[in-house]
CSV table of C-alpha atoms in Angstrom, one decimal:
chain,number,residue,atom,x,y,z
A,1,UNK,CA,10.8,-12.9,16.6
A,2,UNK,CA,6.9,-13.0,16.8
A,3,UNK,CA,5.3,-10.7,15.5
A,4,UNK,CA,1.5,-9.9,14.3
A,5,UNK,CA,-0.1,-7.2,11.5
A,6,UNK,CA,-3.2,-5.7,11.8
A,7,UNK,CA,-4.8,-2.0,9.6
A,8,UNK,CA,-3.7,0.5,11.0
A,9,UNK,CA,-6.5,3.7,12.2
A,10,UNK,CA,-6.0,6.8,13.1
A,11,UNK,CA,-5.1,5.9,16.9
A,12,UNK,CA,-2.1,4.8,15.7
A,13,UNK,CA,-0.7,8.3,14.0
A,14,UNK,CA,1.9,8.8,16.4
A,15,UNK,CA,3.7,5.8,16.3
A,16,UNK,CA,3.0,5.5,12.1
A,17,UNK,CA,4.6,8.8,11.8
A,18,UNK,CA,7.6,8.6,13.9
A,19,UNK,CA,7.7,5.2,12.4
A,20,UNK,CA,7.7,7.0,8.5
A,21,UNK,CA,10.2,9.8,9.8
A,22,UNK,CA,12.8,7.4,10.2
A,23,UNK,CA,12.3,4.6,6.9
A,24,UNK,CA,12.5,8.8,5.6
A,25,UNK,CA,15.6,9.6,7.2
A,26,UNK,CA,17.6,6.1,6.7
A,27,UNK,CA,16.7,4.8,3.7
A,28,UNK,CA,16.1,8.5,1.0
A,29,UNK,CA,16.4,6.5,-1.9
A,30,UNK,CA,13.5,3.9,-1.2
A,31,UNK,CA,10.9,7.0,-1.3
A,32,UNK,CA,9.9,9.6,-2.8
A,33,UNK,CA,8.8,11.9,-0.1
A,34,UNK,CA,11.9,13.4,1.5
A,35,UNK,CA,12.4,13.6,5.5
A,36,UNK,CA,13.7,17.2,5.0
A,37,UNK,CA,9.5,17.8,4.3
A,38,UNK,CA,7.8,15.3,5.2
A,39,UNK,CA,9.1,16.0,9.3
A,40,UNK,CA,8.1,19.5,8.4
A,41,UNK,CA,4.4,18.6,8.1
A,42,UNK,CA,1.8,19.5,10.8
A,43,UNK,CA,0.0,16.2,11.9
A,44,UNK,CA,-3.1,17.0,10.9
A,45,UNK,CA,-1.7,16.3,7.2
A,46,UNK,CA,-0.9,12.4,8.4
A,47,UNK,CA,-4.6,12.9,9.3
A,48,UNK,CA,-5.7,13.3,6.2
A,49,UNK,CA,-2.6,10.4,5.0
A,50,UNK,CA,-3.5,8.1,7.3
A,51,UNK,CA,-7.7,8.7,5.7
A,52,UNK,CA,-6.5,8.2,2.4
A,53,UNK,CA,-4.4,5.7,2.1
A,54,UNK,CA,-5.1,2.0,3.3
A,55,UNK,CA,-2.4,1.1,6.4
A,56,UNK,CA,-1.6,-2.0,8.2
A,57,UNK,CA,1.8,-2.1,10.6
A,58,UNK,CA,3.9,-5.1,11.9
A,59,UNK,CA,3.6,-5.7,15.9
A,60,UNK,CA,6.1,-6.8,17.8
A,61,UNK,CA,4.1,-7.1,21.1
A,62,UNK,CA,2.9,-3.9,21.5
A,63,UNK,CA,5.8,-1.9,19.0
A,64,UNK,CA,5.2,-1.0,15.8
A,65,UNK,CA,8.0,-2.1,13.6
A,66,UNK,CA,6.8,-1.5,10.2
A,67,UNK,CA,4.4,-0.6,7.8
A,68,UNK,CA,3.1,-0.4,4.1
A,69,UNK,CA,0.0,1.0,2.6
A,70,UNK,CA,-2.1,1.1,-0.6
A,71,UNK,CA,-2.6,4.0,-1.8
A,72,UNK,CA,-6.6,4.0,-4.4
A,73,UNK,CA,-5.9,5.5,-7.3
A,74,UNK,CA,-8.5,8.4,-8.6
A,75,UNK,CA,-11.6,7.6,-9.5
A,76,UNK,CA,-11.8,7.6,-13.2
A,77,UNK,CA,-10.7,4.5,-15.6
A,78,UNK,CA,-7.9,3.8,-13.3
A,79,UNK,CA,-10.3,3.2,-10.7
A,80,UNK,CA,-9.5,-0.9,-10.7
A,81,UNK,CA,-5.7,-0.5,-9.8
A,82,UNK,CA,-4.2,0.5,-5.8
A,83,UNK,CA,-0.3,1.4,-5.1
A,84,UNK,CA,1.7,-0.2,-2.6
A,85,UNK,CA,3.1,2.7,-1.0
A,86,UNK,CA,5.7,3.1,2.2
A,87,UNK,CA,6.3,-0.2,2.7
A,88,UNK,CA,9.5,-0.1,5.7
A,89,UNK,CA,10.5,-2.8,8.8
A,90,UNK,CA,13.2,-2.4,11.5
A,91,UNK,CA,16.0,-3.7,11.2
A,92,UNK,CA,15.4,-6.1,14.3
A,93,UNK,CA,12.4,-7.1,12.0
A,94,UNK,CA,14.1,-7.4,8.9
A,95,UNK,CA,14.2,-11.1,7.8
A,96,UNK,CA,11.1,-12.2,10.1
A,97,UNK,CA,8.8,-12.7,7.0
A,98,UNK,CA,6.8,-9.3,8.1
A,99,UNK,CA,7.2,-7.3,4.9
A,100,UNK,CA,5.8,-10.7,3.2
A,101,UNK,CA,2.8,-10.8,5.7
A,102,UNK,CA,2.1,-7.0,5.8
A,103,UNK,CA,2.3,-7.0,1.6
A,104,UNK,CA,0.5,-10.0,1.3
A,105,UNK,CA,-2.1,-8.2,3.5
A,106,UNK,CA,-3.1,-5.7,1.6
A,107,UNK,CA,-3.3,-8.2,-1.2
A,108,UNK,CA,-6.3,-9.6,0.3
A,109,UNK,CA,-7.2,-6.3,1.4
A,110,UNK,CA,-6.9,-5.1,-2.1
A,111,UNK,CA,-9.3,-7.9,-4.0
A,112,UNK,CA,-11.8,-8.0,-1.0
A,113,UNK,CA,-12.0,-4.2,-1.9
A,114,UNK,CA,-12.1,-5.8,-6.1
A,115,UNK,CA,-9.4,-3.8,-7.2
A,116,UNK,CA,-7.5,-5.8,-10.5
A,117,UNK,CA,-4.1,-4.4,-10.0
A,118,UNK,CA,-1.7,-3.7,-7.7
A,119,UNK,CA,1.5,-0.9,-8.8
A,120,UNK,CA,4.4,-0.2,-7.1
A,121,UNK,CA,7.5,1.1,-7.7
A,122,UNK,CA,11.4,0.4,-6.3
A,123,UNK,CA,14.3,1.4,-6.5
A,124,UNK,CA,16.7,-0.1,-9.3
A,125,UNK,CA,19.3,-0.8,-6.7
A,126,UNK,CA,17.6,-3.0,-3.7
A,127,UNK,CA,17.5,-6.3,-4.6
A,128,UNK,CA,16.1,-7.5,-2.0
A,129,UNK,CA,13.0,-5.8,-2.1
A,130,UNK,CA,12.2,-6.0,-5.7
A,131,UNK,CA,12.8,-9.9,-5.4
A,132,UNK,CA,10.7,-9.8,-2.3
A,133,UNK,CA,7.9,-8.2,-4.4
A,134,UNK,CA,9.0,-10.8,-7.6
A,135,UNK,CA,8.1,-13.8,-4.7
A,136,UNK,CA,5.0,-12.8,-4.3
A,137,UNK,CA,3.8,-12.2,-8.2
A,138,UNK,CA,4.9,-8.6,-9.3
A,139,UNK,CA,5.4,-8.6,-12.0
A,140,UNK,CA,8.0,-6.1,-13.3
A,141,UNK,CA,7.5,-4.0,-16.6
A,142,UNK,CA,9.9,-1.1,-16.6
A,143,UNK,CA,12.2,1.0,-15.5
A,144,UNK,CA,12.0,4.8,-15.1
A,145,UNK,CA,15.7,6.5,-15.4
A,146,UNK,CA,16.2,9.6,-12.8
A,147,UNK,CA,13.4,9.1,-11.1
A,148,UNK,CA,15.1,10.1,-7.9
A,149,UNK,CA,17.5,12.9,-7.5
A,150,UNK,CA,18.8,13.0,-3.9
A,151,UNK,CA,21.4,14.8,-2.8
A,152,UNK,CA,22.4,15.3,-6.7
A,153,UNK,CA,22.1,11.4,-8.1
A,154,UNK,CA,19.5,10.0,-9.6
A,155,UNK,CA,18.4,6.7,-8.8
A,156,UNK,CA,15.8,4.7,-11.2
A,157,UNK,CA,13.2,2.2,-10.3
A,158,UNK,CA,11.4,-0.1,-11.8
A,159,UNK,CA,7.8,-0.3,-12.4
A,160,UNK,CA,5.7,-3.5,-11.1
A,161,UNK,CA,2.5,-4.3,-11.2
A,162,UNK,CA,0.6,-7.7,-9.7
A,163,UNK,CA,-2.8,-8.9,-12.1
A,164,UNK,CA,-5.0,-9.5,-8.8
A,165,UNK,CA,-7.3,-10.6,-11.6
A,166,UNK,CA,-4.9,-13.6,-13.1
A,167,UNK,CA,-3.7,-14.3,-9.9
A,168,UNK,CA,-7.0,-15.4,-9.1
A,169,UNK,CA,-6.5,-13.7,-5.1
């Protein structure tokens, strides 16, 4: 399956929202946000989010089937760090290399924007995702116990980072 990766903009908002809600509903343990809360948000809140995040999308033809984003930390002493968030690929596009391509695109963007680190969290039981991040150079540096609580059940998250300076990115 061939695909393309490109940076998303406000014209992509309807497709981003639909894909994000699909992700939250299908894989609630992969996200800090919940479908119930986010599905009730006004479309304007998505415009604000898209404006604050650096989204890339994976396309098969004209169809958006994958999203991922960088969330720069607020100005101040942590302004050199950005966080990888909202990574999701529809099942039909998994195993194609799209996830890796999207994240590598974001690593390149982070480097060009002079970020020094990318951090992320991943549900501790999601070995496919954590192995992908490790292959891309991310290193686990901690575990947040009971980070998520969904339907009365707790889930731990691994904390990972990529040092862009050390990686020469």
